[in-house]
XYZ file of C-alpha atoms in Angstrom:
464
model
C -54.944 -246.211 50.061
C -57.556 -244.127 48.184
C -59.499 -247.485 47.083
C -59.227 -248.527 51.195
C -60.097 -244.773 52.092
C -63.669 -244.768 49.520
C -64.418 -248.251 50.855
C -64.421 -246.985 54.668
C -66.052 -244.162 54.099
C -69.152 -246.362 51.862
C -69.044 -249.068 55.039
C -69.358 -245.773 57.458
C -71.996 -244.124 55.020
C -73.985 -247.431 55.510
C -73.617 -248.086 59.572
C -75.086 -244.538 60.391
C -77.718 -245.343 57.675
C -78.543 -248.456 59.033
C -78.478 -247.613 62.515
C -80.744 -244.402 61.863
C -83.434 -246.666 59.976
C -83.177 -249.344 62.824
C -83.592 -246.415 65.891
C -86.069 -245.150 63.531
C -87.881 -248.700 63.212
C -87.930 -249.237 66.736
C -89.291 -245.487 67.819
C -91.970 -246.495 65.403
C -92.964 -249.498 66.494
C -93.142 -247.657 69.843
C -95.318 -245.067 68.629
C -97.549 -247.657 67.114
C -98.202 -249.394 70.127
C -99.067 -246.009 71.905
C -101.320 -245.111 68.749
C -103.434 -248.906 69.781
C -103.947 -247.560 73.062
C -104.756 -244.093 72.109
C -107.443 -245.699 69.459
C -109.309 -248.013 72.140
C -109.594 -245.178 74.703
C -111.141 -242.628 71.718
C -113.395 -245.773 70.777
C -114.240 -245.935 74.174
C -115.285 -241.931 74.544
C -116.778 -242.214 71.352
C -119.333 -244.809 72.886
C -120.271 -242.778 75.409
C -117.778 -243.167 77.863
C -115.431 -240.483 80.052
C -111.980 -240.642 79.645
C -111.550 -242.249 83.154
C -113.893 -244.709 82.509
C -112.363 -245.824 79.374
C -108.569 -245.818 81.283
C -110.665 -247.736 84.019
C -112.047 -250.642 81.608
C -109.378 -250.852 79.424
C -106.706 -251.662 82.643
C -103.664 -250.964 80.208
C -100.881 -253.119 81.898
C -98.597 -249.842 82.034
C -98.023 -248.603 85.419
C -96.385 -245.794 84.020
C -98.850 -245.056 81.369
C -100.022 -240.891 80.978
C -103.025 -240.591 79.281
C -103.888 -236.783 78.232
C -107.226 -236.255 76.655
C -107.166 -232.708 74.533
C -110.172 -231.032 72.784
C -109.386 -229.863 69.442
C -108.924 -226.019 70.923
C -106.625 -227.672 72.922
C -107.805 -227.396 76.619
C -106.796 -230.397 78.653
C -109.735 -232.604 79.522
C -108.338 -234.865 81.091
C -104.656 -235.924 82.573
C -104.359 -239.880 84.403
C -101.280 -238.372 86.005
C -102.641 -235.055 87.670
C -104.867 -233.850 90.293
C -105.067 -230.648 88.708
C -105.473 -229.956 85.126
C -103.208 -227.689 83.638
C -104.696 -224.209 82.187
C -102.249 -223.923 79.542
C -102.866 -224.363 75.660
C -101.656 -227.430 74.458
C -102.254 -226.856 70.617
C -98.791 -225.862 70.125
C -97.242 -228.993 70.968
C -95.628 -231.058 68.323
C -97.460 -234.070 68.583
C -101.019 -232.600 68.947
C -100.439 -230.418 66.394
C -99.711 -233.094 64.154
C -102.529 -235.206 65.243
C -104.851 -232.236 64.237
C -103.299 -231.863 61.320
C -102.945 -235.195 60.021
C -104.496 -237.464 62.464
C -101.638 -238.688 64.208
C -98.165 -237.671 65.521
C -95.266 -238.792 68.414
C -92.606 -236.595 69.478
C -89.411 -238.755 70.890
C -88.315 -236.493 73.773
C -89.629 -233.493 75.322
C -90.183 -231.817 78.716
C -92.676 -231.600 80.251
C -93.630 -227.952 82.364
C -96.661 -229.421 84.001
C -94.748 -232.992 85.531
C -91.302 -231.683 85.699
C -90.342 -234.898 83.492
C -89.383 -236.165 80.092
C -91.875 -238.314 77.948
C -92.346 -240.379 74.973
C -95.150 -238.433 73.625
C -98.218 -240.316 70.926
C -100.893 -238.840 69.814
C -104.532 -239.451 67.913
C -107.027 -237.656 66.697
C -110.380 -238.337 67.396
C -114.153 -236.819 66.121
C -114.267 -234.516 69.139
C -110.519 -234.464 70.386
C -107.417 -235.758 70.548
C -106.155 -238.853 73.010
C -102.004 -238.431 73.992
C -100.351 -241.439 75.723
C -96.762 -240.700 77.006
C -94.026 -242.921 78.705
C -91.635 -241.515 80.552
C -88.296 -241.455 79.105
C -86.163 -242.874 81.500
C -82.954 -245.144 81.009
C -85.425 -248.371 80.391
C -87.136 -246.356 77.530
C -83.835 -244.940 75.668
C -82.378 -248.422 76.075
C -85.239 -249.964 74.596
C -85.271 -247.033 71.448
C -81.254 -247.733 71.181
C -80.292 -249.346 67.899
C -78.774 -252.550 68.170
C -75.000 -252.016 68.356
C -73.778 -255.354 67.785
C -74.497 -255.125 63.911
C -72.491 -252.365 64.082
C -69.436 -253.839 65.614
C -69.894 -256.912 63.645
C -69.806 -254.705 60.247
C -66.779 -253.078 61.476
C -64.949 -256.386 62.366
C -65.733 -257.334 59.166
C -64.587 -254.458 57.406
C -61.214 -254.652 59.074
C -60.190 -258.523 58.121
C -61.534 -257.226 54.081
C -59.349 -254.073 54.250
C -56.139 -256.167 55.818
C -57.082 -258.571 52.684
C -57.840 -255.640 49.825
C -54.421 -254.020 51.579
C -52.192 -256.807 50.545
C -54.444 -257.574 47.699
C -53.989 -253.957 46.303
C -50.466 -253.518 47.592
C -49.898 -256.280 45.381
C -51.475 -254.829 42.244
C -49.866 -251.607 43.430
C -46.382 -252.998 42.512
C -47.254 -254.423 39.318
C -48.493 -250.950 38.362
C -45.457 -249.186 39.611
C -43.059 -251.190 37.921
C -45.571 -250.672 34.631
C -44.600 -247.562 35.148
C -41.465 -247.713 35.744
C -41.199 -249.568 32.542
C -43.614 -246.826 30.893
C -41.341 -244.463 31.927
C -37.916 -245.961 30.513
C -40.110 -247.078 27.248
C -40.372 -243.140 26.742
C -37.006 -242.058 27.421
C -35.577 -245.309 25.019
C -33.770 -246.936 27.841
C -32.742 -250.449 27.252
C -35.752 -252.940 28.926
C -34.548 -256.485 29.404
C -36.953 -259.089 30.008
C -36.511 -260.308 33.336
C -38.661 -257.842 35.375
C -40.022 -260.076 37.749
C -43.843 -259.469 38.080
C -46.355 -261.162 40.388
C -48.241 -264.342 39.199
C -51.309 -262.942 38.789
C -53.182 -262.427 35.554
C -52.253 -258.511 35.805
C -48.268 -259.921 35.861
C -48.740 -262.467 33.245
C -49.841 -259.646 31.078
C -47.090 -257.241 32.359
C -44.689 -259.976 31.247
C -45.684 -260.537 27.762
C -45.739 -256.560 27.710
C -42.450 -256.327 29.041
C -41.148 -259.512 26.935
C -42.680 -258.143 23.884
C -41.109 -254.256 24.042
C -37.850 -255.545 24.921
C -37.879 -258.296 22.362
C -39.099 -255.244 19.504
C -36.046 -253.209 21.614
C -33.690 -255.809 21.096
C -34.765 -256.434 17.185
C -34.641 -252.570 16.356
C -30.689 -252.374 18.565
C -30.172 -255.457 16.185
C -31.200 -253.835 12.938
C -29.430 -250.568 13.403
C -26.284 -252.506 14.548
C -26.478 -254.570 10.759
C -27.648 -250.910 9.338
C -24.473 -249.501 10.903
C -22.277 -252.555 9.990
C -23.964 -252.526 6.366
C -22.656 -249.333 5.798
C -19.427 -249.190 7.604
C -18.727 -252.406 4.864
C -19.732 -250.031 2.099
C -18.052 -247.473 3.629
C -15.156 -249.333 3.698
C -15.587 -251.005 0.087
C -15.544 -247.457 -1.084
C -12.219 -246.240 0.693
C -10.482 -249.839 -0.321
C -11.438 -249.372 -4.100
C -10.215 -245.546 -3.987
C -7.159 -247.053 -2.330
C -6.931 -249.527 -4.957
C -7.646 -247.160 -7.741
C -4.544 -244.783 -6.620
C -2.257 -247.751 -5.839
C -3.332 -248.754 -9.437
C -2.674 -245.409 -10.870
C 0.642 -245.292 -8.974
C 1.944 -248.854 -9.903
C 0.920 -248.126 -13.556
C 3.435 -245.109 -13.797
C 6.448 -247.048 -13.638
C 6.189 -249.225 -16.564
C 4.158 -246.945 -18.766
C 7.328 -244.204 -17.692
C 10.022 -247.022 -18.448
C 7.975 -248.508 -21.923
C 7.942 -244.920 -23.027
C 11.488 -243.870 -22.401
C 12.447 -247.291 -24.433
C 10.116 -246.477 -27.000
C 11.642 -243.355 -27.333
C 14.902 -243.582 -27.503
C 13.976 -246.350 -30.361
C 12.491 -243.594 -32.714
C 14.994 -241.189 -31.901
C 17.927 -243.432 -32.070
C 16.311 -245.590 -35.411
C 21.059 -246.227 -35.848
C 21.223 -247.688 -32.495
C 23.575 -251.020 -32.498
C 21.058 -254.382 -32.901
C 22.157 -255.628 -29.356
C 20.781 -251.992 -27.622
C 17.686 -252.441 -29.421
C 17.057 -255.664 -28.521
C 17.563 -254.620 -25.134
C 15.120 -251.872 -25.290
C 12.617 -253.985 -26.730
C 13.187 -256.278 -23.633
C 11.991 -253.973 -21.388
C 9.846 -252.744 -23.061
C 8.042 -256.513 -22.884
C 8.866 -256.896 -19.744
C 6.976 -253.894 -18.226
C 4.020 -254.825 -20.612
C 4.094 -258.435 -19.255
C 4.043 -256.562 -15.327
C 1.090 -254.236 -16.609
C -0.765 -257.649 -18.285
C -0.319 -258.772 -15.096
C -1.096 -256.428 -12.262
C -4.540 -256.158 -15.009
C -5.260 -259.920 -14.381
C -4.628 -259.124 -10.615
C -6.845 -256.290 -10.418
C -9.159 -258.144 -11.932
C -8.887 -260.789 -10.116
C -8.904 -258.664 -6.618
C -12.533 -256.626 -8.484
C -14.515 -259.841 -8.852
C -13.687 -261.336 -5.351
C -15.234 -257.625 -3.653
C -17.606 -257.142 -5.872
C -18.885 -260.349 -7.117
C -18.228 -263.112 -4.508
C -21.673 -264.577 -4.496
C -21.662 -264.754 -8.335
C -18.648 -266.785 -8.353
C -19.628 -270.339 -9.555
C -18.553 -273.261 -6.859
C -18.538 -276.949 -7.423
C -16.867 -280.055 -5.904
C -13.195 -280.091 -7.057
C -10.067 -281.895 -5.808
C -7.662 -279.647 -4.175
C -4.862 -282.368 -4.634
C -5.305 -282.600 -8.397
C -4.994 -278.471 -8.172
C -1.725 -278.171 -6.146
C -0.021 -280.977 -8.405
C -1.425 -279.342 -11.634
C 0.530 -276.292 -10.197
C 3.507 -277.634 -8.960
C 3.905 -278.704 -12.360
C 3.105 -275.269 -13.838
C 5.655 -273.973 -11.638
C 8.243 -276.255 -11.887
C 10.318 -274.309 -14.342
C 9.979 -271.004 -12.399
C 11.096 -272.671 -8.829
C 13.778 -274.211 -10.712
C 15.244 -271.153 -12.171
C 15.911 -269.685 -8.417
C 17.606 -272.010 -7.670
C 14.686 -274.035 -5.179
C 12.687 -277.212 -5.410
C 8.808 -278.062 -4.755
C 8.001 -281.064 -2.313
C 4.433 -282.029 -2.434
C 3.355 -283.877 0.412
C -0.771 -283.333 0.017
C -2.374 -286.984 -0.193
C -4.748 -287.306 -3.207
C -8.152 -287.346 -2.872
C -8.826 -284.204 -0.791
C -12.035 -282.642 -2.350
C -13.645 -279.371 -1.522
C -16.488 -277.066 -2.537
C -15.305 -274.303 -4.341
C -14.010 -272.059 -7.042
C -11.015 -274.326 -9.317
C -9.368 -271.006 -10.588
C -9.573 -269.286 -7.306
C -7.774 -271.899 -5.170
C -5.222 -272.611 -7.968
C -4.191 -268.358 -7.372
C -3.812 -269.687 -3.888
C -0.764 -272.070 -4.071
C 0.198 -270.602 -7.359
C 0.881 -266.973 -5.933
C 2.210 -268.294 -2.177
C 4.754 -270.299 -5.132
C 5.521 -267.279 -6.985
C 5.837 -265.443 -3.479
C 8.253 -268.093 -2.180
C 10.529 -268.300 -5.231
C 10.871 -264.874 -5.935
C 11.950 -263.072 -2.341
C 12.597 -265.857 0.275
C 16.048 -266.894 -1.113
C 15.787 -270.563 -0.386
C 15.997 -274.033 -1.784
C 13.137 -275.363 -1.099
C 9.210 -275.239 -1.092
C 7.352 -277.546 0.761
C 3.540 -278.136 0.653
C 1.277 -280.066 3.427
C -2.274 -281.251 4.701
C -1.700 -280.236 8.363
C -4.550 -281.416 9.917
C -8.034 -282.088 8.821
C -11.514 -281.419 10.726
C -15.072 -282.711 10.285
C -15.493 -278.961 9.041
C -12.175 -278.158 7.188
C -9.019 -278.941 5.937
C -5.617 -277.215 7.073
C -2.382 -276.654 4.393
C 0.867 -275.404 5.312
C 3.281 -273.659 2.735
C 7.086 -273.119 3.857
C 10.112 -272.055 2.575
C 13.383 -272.711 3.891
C 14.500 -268.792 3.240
C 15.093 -265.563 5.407
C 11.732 -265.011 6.635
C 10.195 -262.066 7.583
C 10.393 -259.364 9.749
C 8.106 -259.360 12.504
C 6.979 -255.798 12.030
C 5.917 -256.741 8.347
C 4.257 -260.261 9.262
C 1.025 -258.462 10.245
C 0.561 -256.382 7.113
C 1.817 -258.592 4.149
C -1.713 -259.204 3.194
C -1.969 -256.148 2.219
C -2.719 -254.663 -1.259
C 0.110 -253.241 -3.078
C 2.256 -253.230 0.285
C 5.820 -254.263 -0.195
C 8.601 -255.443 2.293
C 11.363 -253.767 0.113
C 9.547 -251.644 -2.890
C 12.665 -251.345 -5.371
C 13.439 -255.308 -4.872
C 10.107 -256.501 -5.508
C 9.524 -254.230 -8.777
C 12.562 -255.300 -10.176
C 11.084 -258.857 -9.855
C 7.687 -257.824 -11.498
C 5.656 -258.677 -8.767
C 2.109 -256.720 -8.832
C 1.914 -256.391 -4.757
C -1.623 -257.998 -5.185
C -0.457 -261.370 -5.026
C -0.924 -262.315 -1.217
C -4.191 -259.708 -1.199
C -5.523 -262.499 -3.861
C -4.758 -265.075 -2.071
C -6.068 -263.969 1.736
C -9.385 -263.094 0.006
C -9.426 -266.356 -2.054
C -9.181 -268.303 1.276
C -11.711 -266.186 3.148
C -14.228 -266.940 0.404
C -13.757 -270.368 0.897
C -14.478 -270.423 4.551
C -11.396 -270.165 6.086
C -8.450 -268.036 7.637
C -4.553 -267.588 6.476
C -1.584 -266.086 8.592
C 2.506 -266.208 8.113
C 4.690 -267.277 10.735
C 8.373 -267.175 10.543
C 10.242 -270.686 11.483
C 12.623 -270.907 14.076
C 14.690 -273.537 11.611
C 14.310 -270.372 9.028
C 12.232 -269.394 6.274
C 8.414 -268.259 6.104
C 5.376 -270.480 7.024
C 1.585 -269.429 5.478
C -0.774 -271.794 7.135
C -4.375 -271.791 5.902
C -7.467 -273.765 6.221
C -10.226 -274.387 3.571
C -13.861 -275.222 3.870
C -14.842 -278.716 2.990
């Protein structure tokens, strides 16, 4: 509205100029054509001639013609239009005073005292005095001085279709600015900006679209970078609390057999008569909780290099089939001893990239697992299914199962269904932690399910 407002008021600046210069023109041209007149009759006197017998030669075709001759006092010498010349000094009007002065001069209106009427006044100086030719200004004469008005309305016509035109056309850039600033505005505050602000299709909008597509695209890369910078952390974070949670689990599991190896150990110095068969007892357990400590330290170990060194852990193209027979095998003895058997079903050939000694803890502890607290007679291993991405095993037992309330937190480190049992069988409470992690570094998922035929399920899927 401002732009329209300082455009009207240039248009309106011009109109009143123009229309001044063309009444001004045209009260000009007037005045010349009086000054002709006024030179022929002083040419006239200046021959020789009176001032009637110039008007009388000359026959100016102007009916209405008064012709004042004025000596340079400024007596009136002679009047056309009266019978009677007038005894009043005539030095003091405008347009013989500027004829004296400079030669020449017109006055566009005034009154005459001595006709009762209102003339067109032009004067000239002459050697001896100065000629004055009036017309009387009647409706004929102001119509003829009046500036041509059509110009006028034509300039305003035109002004109105361009300001309907610069209205839309600036009403249009108008919105492009305010939602600039709109988007200026939630830019400073750090408000989200997506980028679908629609814009017009103009050159201004094509710009306030990259602008817009740009911020919100730096937005969205900064939101993204303090979301990894928070995740990032929240993994170290968490790294930190499971290692000070391992470290006290550690510290705690370590008491028992270091508490039970001394009390052996020290009943074997202090007792140095005791019967052979007590001794050899002592000394059993005293093996047996080093064995558990030599093993919860291959565990730990084990657990240590997976968090801390997963993408230093050498991978190469192994058969998974080999593995599980190579541990079936292994385990045979052990499954035998509680009283279960293994049943391999995995077909040979299945080959995966990955870690031989990390997927071998896989079946080898979900074996161990099986045979030690399920209370079954049997073990059976199979390929499930297979994708173009992965391949999916199944380990069962034909046992009691699980609790439902543990099923979800088995995979836990160091956490234990029933704590006294599983001591007294020397397991570490790492075992199924190894073997979650183990899978997960290969690409895929694990979870237990209890059967309804009885017994616990783990099914898991490995990366091809």
């Amino acid at each position: 509205m401002l732009l329209l407002g300082f455009a009207w008021a240039l248009v309106i600046c011009f109109l009143v100029f123009q229309y001044s210069r063309e009444k001004q023109f045209k009260v000009e041209a007037l005045d010349g054509q009086l000054q002709i007149i006024n030179s022929e009759i002083i040419g006239e006197i200046t021959a020789g001639k009176t001032a009637q017998q110039a008007m009388q030669e000359l026959c100016f075709d102007l009916p209405s013609l008064r012709v004042t001759v004025v000596n340079l006092r400024g007596d009136v010498i002679y009047d056309n239009s009266l019978d009677t010349l007038p005894s009043a000094n005539h030095q003091n009007r405008p347009e013989i005073a500027q004829a004296i002065a400079s030669g020449r001069g017109y006055t566009l209106r005034r009154h005459s005292s001595t006709t009762n009427a209102t003339y067109f006044y032009s004067a000239t100086r002459g050697a001896d005095a100065v000629v004055r030719s009036a017309l009387p200004y009647d409706l004929t004469l102001a119509s003829m001085l009046k500036a041509d008005s059509s110009f006028l309305w034509f300039m305003l016509a035109v002004t109105s279709v361009l300001s309907v035109i610069a209205y839309f056309a600036t009403r249009r850039i108008g919105s492009t600015i305010r939602s600039l600033n709109l988007f200026a505005e939630k830019a400073e505050k750090g408000e989200q900006i997506y980028d679908d602000v629609a814009f017009p299709s103009d050159e201004l909008g094509s710009i306030s679209n990259h602008i817009t597509r740009l911020y919100a695209r730096l937005h969205q890369t900064i939101a993204d970078r303090d979301a990894q910078h928070r995740a990032a952390l929240h993994e170290e974070q968490e790294k930190i609390r499971i290692k000070k949670q391992l470290t006290n689990n550690i510290n705690h599991e370590l008491k028992t057999p270091v508490a039970s190896m001394q009390v052996c150990l020290e009943t074997l110095l202090s007792h140095p008569d005791l019967p052979d068969a007590k001794r050899t007892e002592f000394i059993e357990r005293c093996y047996a909780n080093a064995e558990r400590l030599r093993q919860l330290l291959v565990d730990v170990s084990t657990i240590t290099r997976m968090d801390d060194g997963a993408s230093q852990i050498s991978r190469e193209r192994i058969c998974v089939s080999d593995i599980i027979a190579e541990v079936v095998t292994e385990m045979t003895e052990c499954v035998t001893a509680a009283g279960m058997t293994i049943h391999n079903d995995v077909p040979e050939g299945i080959t995966i990239d990955g870690n031989r000694q990390l997927v071998s803890s896989i079946f080898r502890n979900l074996i161990e697992n099986a045979a030690a607290y399920s209370e079954g007679s049997r073990i059976d291993i199979h390929l499930e299914r297979h994708t173009d991405t992965s391949y999916v095993f199944s380990l069962a037992d034909d046992g009691k199962g699980v609790d439902s309330e543990h099923l979800e937190r088995i995979f836990e480190r160091f956490y234990r269904i029933d704590k006294g049992r599983s001591r007294q069988k020397g397991g570490t409470g790492l075992g199924l932690s190894i073997v979650k992690n183990a899978v997960m570094m290969h690409g895929g998922a694990i979870k237990a399910k209890n059967q309804r035929s009885g017994g616990l399920k783990f099914i898991f899927s490995l990366a091809k």
